[in-house]
Amino acid sequence: MMIILAGDIGGTKTLLRLVSKESDDFTVIYEERFASANYVSFDDLLQSFLVNAKTAFWELASISTACFGVAGPVRDRKSQLTNLGWALDCDRIAINLGIDNGKVSLINDFVAVGYGVLGLQTNDLYTLQAGQVIERAPIGVIGSGTGLGEAFLGWCDDRYEVYPTEGGHTDFAPRNDLEIDLLQYLRKRHDRVSVERVVSGVGIVAIYQFLRDRQFAPESAEVAEQVRRWESGDLNADAAAAIANAALVNCGINSATNTDHLATQTMQMFVEAYAAEVGNFALKLIPNGGLYIAGGIIAKILPLIQDGKFLQILQAKGRVSPVLADLPIYIVLNQEVGLIGAMIYGASLI
């Protein structure tokens, strides 16, 4: 039996989990969620976790291996979290854990998501298109949250390996006059407009600002307040969530008493741009092993995806549209997919 310490380390929260692994089964021993900003360094947070775990389990077995998904680039087994100032180093973590430094790994958080999809169950997924799975074919993973992550899995020897990309930073490609106007609006703010500027949480707010400034429709007081706070730099303001929730209300998901046409149109543009980018990604990869749409946004706005328009736009690629018709496409509902990926990758270190 091996004991794995897995972690999902982000600027807002950090989740650490101890699991045991026998054969192909993981069993959770202990886990804890932390507000990252409450700790000066990851070393301090890790020490607190270990103390708490040992308090809960007097005879806690020695850790065999550790893997952490990190919201930032990883180079030479080190990573720097810009928003927190945390510096993570595999060798230092190994010393703190009392294990060989070759048994500690840091991986990018979206690489962790890539490994995580390999460990998902049926109820962790919403099937957007059943398609036809081809064994050992490429698998694609794309997800919008704070940014836009894109990665792919390729079969190597006897298992899948995850390969990160910077696909979210490719150019935003408008498809119609309204999106062309959005591009021109964003070009006044940025030297270059990447697809991440539109298909992300920040992108939701940018689309809202574009429509608001065009006077598409009046603002609701509640959403306007969140957007104003966000624009003033209030880190506690979640403007994107406020806009998305207002759109869900408007389509009758949360309530039938409110209408917010500005938020609704914002989310419609966001969903369409998201679908188009997923289709672009799929054309470049042809992921016959499965295309997984993850990230912090998609599961929360699932009712806006289920009317068929998302899939229709995803597939609308002119004469090559049939290439996408048989792809298995899934929406990831499990928000711990990155942590699952860290568990899977950690187990591979043994």
C-alpha positions as a Python dict, from the first residue, in 0.01 Angstrom:
ca = {
    (1, 'M'): (0, 0, 0),
    (2, 'M'): (128, 345, -87),
    (3, 'I'): (30, 675, 77),
    (4, 'I'): (2, 969, -161),
    (5, 'L'): (-20, 1336, -70),
    (6, 'A'): (-203, 1522, -348),
    (7, 'G'): (-269, 1893, -369),
    (8, 'D'): (-450, 2153, -575),
    (9, 'I'): (-273, 2483, -502),
    (10, 'G'): (-433, 2808, -611),
    (11, 'G'): (-423, 3175, -530),
    (12, 'T'): (-757, 3164, -350),
    (13, 'K'): (-772, 2816, -198),
    (14, 'T'): (-552, 2513, -150),
    (15, 'L'): (-686, 2161, -108),
    (16, 'L'): (-459, 1887, 26),
    (17, 'R'): (-557, 1521, 41),
    (18, 'L'): (-389, 1209, 180),
    (19, 'V'): (-494, 889, 4),
    (20, 'S'): (-393, 527, 17),
    (21, 'K'): (-368, 325, -301),
    (22, 'E'): (-401, -48, -336),
    (23, 'S'): (-426, -197, -683),
    (24, 'D'): (-627, 60, -883),
    (25, 'D'): (-831, 194, -592),
    (26, 'F'): (-775, 520, -402),
    (27, 'T'): (-907, 562, -48),
    (28, 'V'): (-919, 908, 109),
    (29, 'I'): (-751, 914, 451),
    (30, 'Y'): (-762, 1282, 534),
    (31, 'E'): (-817, 1609, 350),
    (32, 'E'): (-831, 1975, 436),
    (33, 'R'): (-915, 2296, 253),
    (34, 'F'): (-722, 2617, 326),
    (35, 'A'): (-760, 2985, 241),
    (36, 'S'): (-422, 3034, 72),
    (37, 'A'): (-387, 3400, 167),
    (38, 'N'): (-387, 3308, 537),
    (39, 'Y'): (-37, 3159, 505),
    (40, 'V'): (294, 3329, 441),
    (41, 'S'): (426, 3032, 245),
    (42, 'F'): (325, 2689, 123),
    (43, 'D'): (573, 2541, 371),
    (44, 'D'): (371, 2691, 657),
    (45, 'L'): (45, 2560, 514),
    (46, 'L'): (194, 2213, 459),
    (47, 'Q'): (322, 2201, 817),
    (48, 'S'): (-24, 2293, 947),
    (49, 'F'): (-179, 2017, 735),
    (50, 'L'): (68, 1755, 860),
    (51, 'V'): (9, 1850, 1223),
    (52, 'N'): (-367, 1830, 1179),
    (53, 'A'): (-345, 1498, 996),
    (54, 'K'): (-130, 1345, 1269),
    (55, 'T'): (-368, 1476, 1534),
    (56, 'A'): (-655, 1302, 1356),
    (57, 'F'): (-458, 980, 1299),
    (58, 'W'): (-203, 893, 1566),
    (59, 'E'): (-56, 610, 1361),
    (60, 'L'): (-45, 791, 1028),
    (61, 'A'): (166, 591, 783),
    (62, 'S'): (466, 748, 612),
    (63, 'I'): (400, 935, 289),
    (64, 'S'): (528, 747, -16),
    (65, 'T'): (497, 1019, -278),
    (66, 'A'): (351, 1367, -330),
    (67, 'C'): (220, 1562, -626),
    (68, 'F'): (77, 1913, -640),
    (69, 'G'): (-112, 2085, -918),
    (70, 'V'): (-4, 2449, -919),
    (71, 'A'): (-179, 2753, -1070),
    (72, 'G'): (132, 2872, -1247),
    (73, 'P'): (426, 2764, -1464),
    (74, 'V'): (657, 2490, -1339),
    (75, 'R'): (1025, 2501, -1434),
    (76, 'D'): (1313, 2296, -1297),
    (77, 'R'): (1085, 2145, -1032),
    (78, 'K'): (1001, 2490, -899),
    (79, 'S'): (704, 2725, -927),
    (80, 'Q'): (623, 3079, -823),
    (81, 'L'): (264, 3178, -745),
    (82, 'T'): (255, 3542, -850),
    (83, 'N'): (-63, 3640, -667),
    (84, 'L'): (64, 3507, -335),
    (85, 'G'): (438, 3534, -362),
    (86, 'W'): (469, 3167, -270),
    (87, 'A'): (782, 2992, -398),
    (88, 'L'): (743, 2614, -426),
    (89, 'D'): (1043, 2385, -456),
    (90, 'C'): (1022, 2006, -487),
    (91, 'D'): (1349, 1952, -302),
    (92, 'R'): (1238, 2163, -5),
    (93, 'I'): (898, 1995, 6),
    (94, 'A'): (1069, 1654, 6),
    (95, 'I'): (1277, 1757, 309),
    (96, 'N'): (964, 1875, 491),
    (97, 'L'): (791, 1545, 416),
    (98, 'G'): (1097, 1332, 492),
    (99, 'I'): (1091, 1150, 159),
    (100, 'D'): (1321, 1115, -143),
    (101, 'N'): (1313, 1425, -364),
    (102, 'G'): (1240, 1208, -666),
    (103, 'K'): (905, 1122, -510),
    (104, 'V'): (780, 1484, -513),
    (105, 'S'): (643, 1654, -822),
    (106, 'L'): (490, 1989, -916),
    (107, 'I'): (270, 1998, -1226),
    (108, 'N'): (72, 2278, -1385),
    (109, 'D'): (-288, 2281, -1263),
    (110, 'F'): (-428, 2218, -1610),
    (111, 'V'): (-187, 1928, -1663),
    (112, 'A'): (-339, 1792, -1341),
    (113, 'V'): (-685, 1831, -1496),
    (114, 'G'): (-558, 1633, -1797),
    (115, 'Y'): (-456, 1341, -1578),
    (116, 'G'): (-771, 1383, -1373),
    (117, 'V'): (-1008, 1306, -1659),
    (118, 'L'): (-858, 957, -1666),
    (119, 'G'): (-997, 897, -1318),
    (120, 'L'): (-1350, 1031, -1362),
    (121, 'Q'): (-1665, 822, -1324),
    (122, 'T'): (-1980, 838, -1533),
    (123, 'N'): (-2159, 1060, -1281),
    (124, 'D'): (-1870, 1308, -1296),
    (125, 'L'): (-1956, 1386, -1657),
    (126, 'Y'): (-2236, 1528, -1868),
    (127, 'T'): (-2234, 1377, -2215),
    (128, 'L'): (-2273, 1651, -2473),
    (129, 'Q'): (-2219, 1412, -2764),
    (130, 'A'): (-2183, 1036, -2725),
    (131, 'G'): (-1970, 988, -3034),
    (132, 'Q'): (-1746, 687, -3082),
    (133, 'V'): (-1446, 641, -2851),
    (134, 'I'): (-1134, 508, -3023),
    (135, 'E'): (-891, 345, -2780),
    (136, 'R'): (-547, 506, -2749),
    (137, 'A'): (-653, 797, -2971),
    (138, 'P'): (-568, 1152, -2859),
    (139, 'I'): (-777, 1304, -2578),
    (140, 'G'): (-841, 1678, -2561),
    (141, 'V'): (-899, 1884, -2246),
    (142, 'I'): (-1010, 2247, -2256),
    (143, 'G'): (-1143, 2460, -1973),
    (144, 'S'): (-1240, 2818, -1900),
    (145, 'G'): (-1205, 2967, -1554),
    (146, 'T'): (-978, 3251, -1449),
    (147, 'G'): (-804, 3186, -1780),
    (148, 'L'): (-843, 2938, -2066),
    (149, 'G'): (-650, 2613, -2043),
    (150, 'E'): (-591, 2371, -2327),
    (151, 'A'): (-400, 2042, -2313),
    (152, 'F'): (-398, 1705, -2484),
    (153, 'L'): (-323, 1347, -2390),
    (154, 'G'): (-127, 1114, -2616),
    (155, 'W'): (-71, 741, -2578),
    (156, 'C'): (291, 664, -2484),
    (157, 'D'): (407, 304, -2438),
    (158, 'D'): (141, 171, -2200),
    (159, 'R'): (-41, 481, -2078),
    (160, 'Y'): (-151, 834, -2158),
    (161, 'E'): (81, 1128, -2103),
    (162, 'V'): (-44, 1487, -2074),
    (163, 'Y'): (108, 1763, -2287),
    (164, 'P'): (32, 2126, -2197),
    (165, 'T'): (-22, 2399, -2453),
    (166, 'E'): (-70, 2775, -2452),
    (167, 'G'): (-368, 2750, -2684),
    (168, 'G'): (-567, 2993, -2473),
    (169, 'H'): (-331, 3268, -2586),
    (170, 'T'): (-393, 3222, -2957),
    (171, 'D'): (-578, 3500, -3138),
    (172, 'F'): (-948, 3556, -3082),
    (173, 'A'): (-1126, 3489, -3414),
    (174, 'P'): (-1461, 3671, -3441),
    (175, 'R'): (-1732, 3492, -3641),
    (176, 'N'): (-1989, 3767, -3701),
    (177, 'D'): (-2035, 4145, -3700),
    (178, 'L'): (-2109, 4165, -3328),
    (179, 'E'): (-1794, 3971, -3241),
    (180, 'I'): (-1594, 4189, -3481),
    (181, 'D'): (-1720, 4492, -3289),
    (182, 'L'): (-1620, 4320, -2964),
    (183, 'L'): (-1271, 4260, -3102),
    (184, 'Q'): (-1235, 4626, -3197),
    (185, 'Y'): (-1360, 4730, -2852),
    (186, 'L'): (-1101, 4508, -2681),
    (187, 'R'): (-820, 4620, -2912),
    (188, 'K'): (-853, 4969, -2767),
    (189, 'R'): (-768, 4820, -2427),
    (190, 'H'): (-507, 4562, -2524),
    (191, 'D'): (-228, 4550, -2779),
    (192, 'R'): (-343, 4204, -2877),
    (193, 'V'): (-668, 4017, -2813),
    (194, 'S'): (-624, 3650, -2732),
    (195, 'V'): (-915, 3407, -2712),
    (196, 'E'): (-862, 3402, -2335),
    (197, 'R'): (-963, 3770, -2326),
    (198, 'V'): (-1313, 3653, -2426),
    (199, 'V'): (-1346, 3291, -2314),
    (200, 'S'): (-1275, 3324, -1942),
    (201, 'G'): (-1420, 3479, -1628),
    (202, 'V'): (-1253, 3805, -1719),
    (203, 'G'): (-1398, 3762, -2068),
    (204, 'I'): (-1752, 3747, -1930),
    (205, 'V'): (-1698, 4087, -1769),
    (206, 'A'): (-1536, 4224, -2086),
    (207, 'I'): (-1834, 4119, -2297),
    (208, 'Y'): (-2069, 4275, -2042),
    (209, 'Q'): (-1875, 4603, -2050),
    (210, 'F'): (-1882, 4602, -2430),
    (211, 'L'): (-2260, 4556, -2443),
    (212, 'R'): (-2316, 4803, -2159),
    (213, 'D'): (-2110, 5070, -2331),
    (214, 'R'): (-2305, 5008, -2653),
    (215, 'Q'): (-2620, 5060, -2446),
    (216, 'F'): (-2756, 4725, -2556),
    (217, 'A'): (-2994, 4714, -2257),
    (218, 'P'): (-3026, 4870, -1910),
    (219, 'E'): (-2819, 4730, -1626),
    (220, 'S'): (-2976, 4566, -1323),
    (221, 'A'): (-2874, 4732, -997),
    (222, 'E'): (-2735, 4413, -845),
    (223, 'V'): (-2509, 4322, -1137),
    (224, 'A'): (-2405, 4683, -1194),
    (225, 'E'): (-2285, 4707, -833),
    (226, 'Q'): (-2070, 4394, -866),
    (227, 'V'): (-1922, 4514, -1195),
    (228, 'R'): (-1844, 4860, -1055),
    (229, 'R'): (-1671, 4703, -754),
    (230, 'W'): (-1473, 4474, -986),
    (231, 'E'): (-1372, 4769, -1203),
    (232, 'S'): (-1250, 4956, -895),
    (233, 'G'): (-1020, 4667, -805),
    (234, 'D'): (-1226, 4510, -525),
    (235, 'L'): (-1086, 4156, -499),
    (236, 'N'): (-1403, 4035, -325),
    (237, 'A'): (-1628, 4133, -615),
    (238, 'D'): (-1722, 3840, -840),
    (239, 'A'): (-1867, 4024, -1137),
    (240, 'A'): (-1853, 3722, -1370),
    (241, 'A'): (-2057, 3510, -1128),
    (242, 'A'): (-2311, 3790, -1083),
    (243, 'I'): (-2356, 3819, -1460),
    (244, 'A'): (-2388, 3443, -1508),
    (245, 'N'): (-2636, 3407, -1221),
    (246, 'A'): (-2850, 3688, -1363),
    (247, 'A'): (-2859, 3512, -1698),
    (248, 'L'): (-2961, 3185, -1530),
    (249, 'V'): (-3241, 3372, -1356),
    (250, 'N'): (-3351, 3519, -1686),
    (251, 'C'): (-3377, 3177, -1851),
    (252, 'G'): (-3592, 3053, -1564),
    (253, 'I'): (-3335, 2840, -1384),
    (254, 'N'): (-3330, 3021, -1051),
    (255, 'S'): (-3643, 3236, -1072),
    (256, 'A'): (-3904, 3353, -1318),
    (257, 'T'): (-3950, 3695, -1160),
    (258, 'N'): (-3640, 3873, -1288),
    (259, 'T'): (-3515, 3961, -1633),
    (260, 'D'): (-3174, 4098, -1717),
    (261, 'H'): (-3135, 4119, -2093),
    (262, 'L'): (-2785, 4264, -2068),
    (263, 'A'): (-2658, 3968, -1863),
    (264, 'T'): (-2846, 3724, -2086),
    (265, 'Q'): (-2691, 3861, -2405),
    (266, 'T'): (-2349, 3864, -2237),
    (267, 'M'): (-2371, 3496, -2154),
    (268, 'Q'): (-2507, 3412, -2497),
    (269, 'M'): (-2201, 3573, -2657),
    (270, 'F'): (-1973, 3400, -2407),
    (271, 'V'): (-2126, 3057, -2467),
    (272, 'E'): (-2105, 3099, -2845),
    (273, 'A'): (-1740, 3212, -2834),
    (274, 'Y'): (-1661, 2923, -2599),
    (275, 'A'): (-1828, 2671, -2831),
    (276, 'A'): (-1642, 2807, -3133),
    (277, 'E'): (-1306, 2778, -2955),
    (278, 'V'): (-1381, 2422, -2842),
    (279, 'G'): (-1452, 2340, -3206),
    (280, 'N'): (-1128, 2505, -3318),
    (281, 'F'): (-932, 2307, -3060),
    (282, 'A'): (-1101, 1983, -3168),
    (283, 'L'): (-1014, 2042, -3534),
    (284, 'K'): (-645, 2084, -3450),
    (285, 'L'): (-635, 1765, -3244),
    (286, 'I'): (-916, 1531, -3363),
    (287, 'P'): (-954, 1385, -3011),
    (288, 'N'): (-1122, 1055, -3094),
    (289, 'G'): (-1034, 936, -2744),
    (290, 'G'): (-1265, 1203, -2601),
    (291, 'L'): (-1295, 1579, -2572),
    (292, 'Y'): (-1341, 1701, -2214),
    (293, 'I'): (-1463, 2052, -2134),
    (294, 'A'): (-1355, 2136, -1778),
    (295, 'G'): (-1283, 2453, -1582),
    (296, 'G'): (-1469, 2640, -1312),
    (297, 'I'): (-1738, 2796, -1534),
    (298, 'I'): (-1891, 2531, -1758),
    (299, 'A'): (-2060, 2315, -1492),
    (300, 'K'): (-2210, 2623, -1325),
    (301, 'I'): (-2377, 2741, -1646),
    (302, 'L'): (-2480, 2397, -1772),
    (303, 'P'): (-2845, 2504, -1827),
    (304, 'L'): (-2717, 2758, -2080),
    (305, 'I'): (-2539, 2478, -2268),
    (306, 'Q'): (-2815, 2221, -2287),
    (307, 'D'): (-3038, 2379, -2552),
    (308, 'G'): (-2822, 2242, -2834),
    (309, 'K'): (-2681, 2574, -2954),
    (310, 'F'): (-2339, 2513, -2797),
    (311, 'L'): (-2293, 2183, -2983),
    (312, 'Q'): (-2429, 2334, -3304),
    (313, 'I'): (-2172, 2616, -3299),
    (314, 'L'): (-1894, 2377, -3192),
    (315, 'Q'): (-1961, 2170, -3504),
    (316, 'A'): (-2015, 2463, -3745),
    (317, 'K'): (-1685, 2439, -3930),
    (318, 'G'): (-1800, 2452, -4290),
    (319, 'R'): (-1701, 2164, -4514),
    (320, 'V'): (-1500, 1991, -4240),
    (321, 'S'): (-1791, 1989, -3992),
    (322, 'P'): (-1842, 1611, -4035),
    (323, 'V'): (-1499, 1555, -3877),
    (324, 'L'): (-1648, 1663, -3544),
    (325, 'A'): (-1976, 1475, -3570),
    (326, 'D'): (-1853, 1149, -3412),
    (327, 'L'): (-1627, 1289, -3141),
    (328, 'P'): (-1715, 1188, -2782),
    (329, 'I'): (-1763, 1521, -2601),
    (330, 'Y'): (-1808, 1552, -2225),
    (331, 'I'): (-1855, 1833, -1978),
    (332, 'V'): (-1668, 1774, -1652),
    (333, 'L'): (-1898, 1822, -1352),
    (334, 'N'): (-1649, 1717, -1083),
    (335, 'Q'): (-1471, 2032, -963),
    (336, 'E'): (-1198, 1823, -796),
    (337, 'V'): (-1071, 1685, -1126),
    (338, 'G'): (-735, 1860, -1077),
    (339, 'L'): (-688, 1700, -738),
    (340, 'I'): (-776, 1361, -885),
    (341, 'G'): (-512, 1422, -1150),
    (342, 'A'): (-250, 1501, -885),
    (343, 'M'): (-339, 1171, -713),
    (344, 'I'): (-299, 977, -1039),
    (345, 'Y'): (28, 1144, -1131),
    (346, 'G'): (160, 1101, -777),
    (347, 'A'): (91, 728, -796),
    (348, 'S'): (290, 709, -1120),
    (349, 'L'): (603, 829, -938),
    (350, 'I'): (630, 493, -760),
}
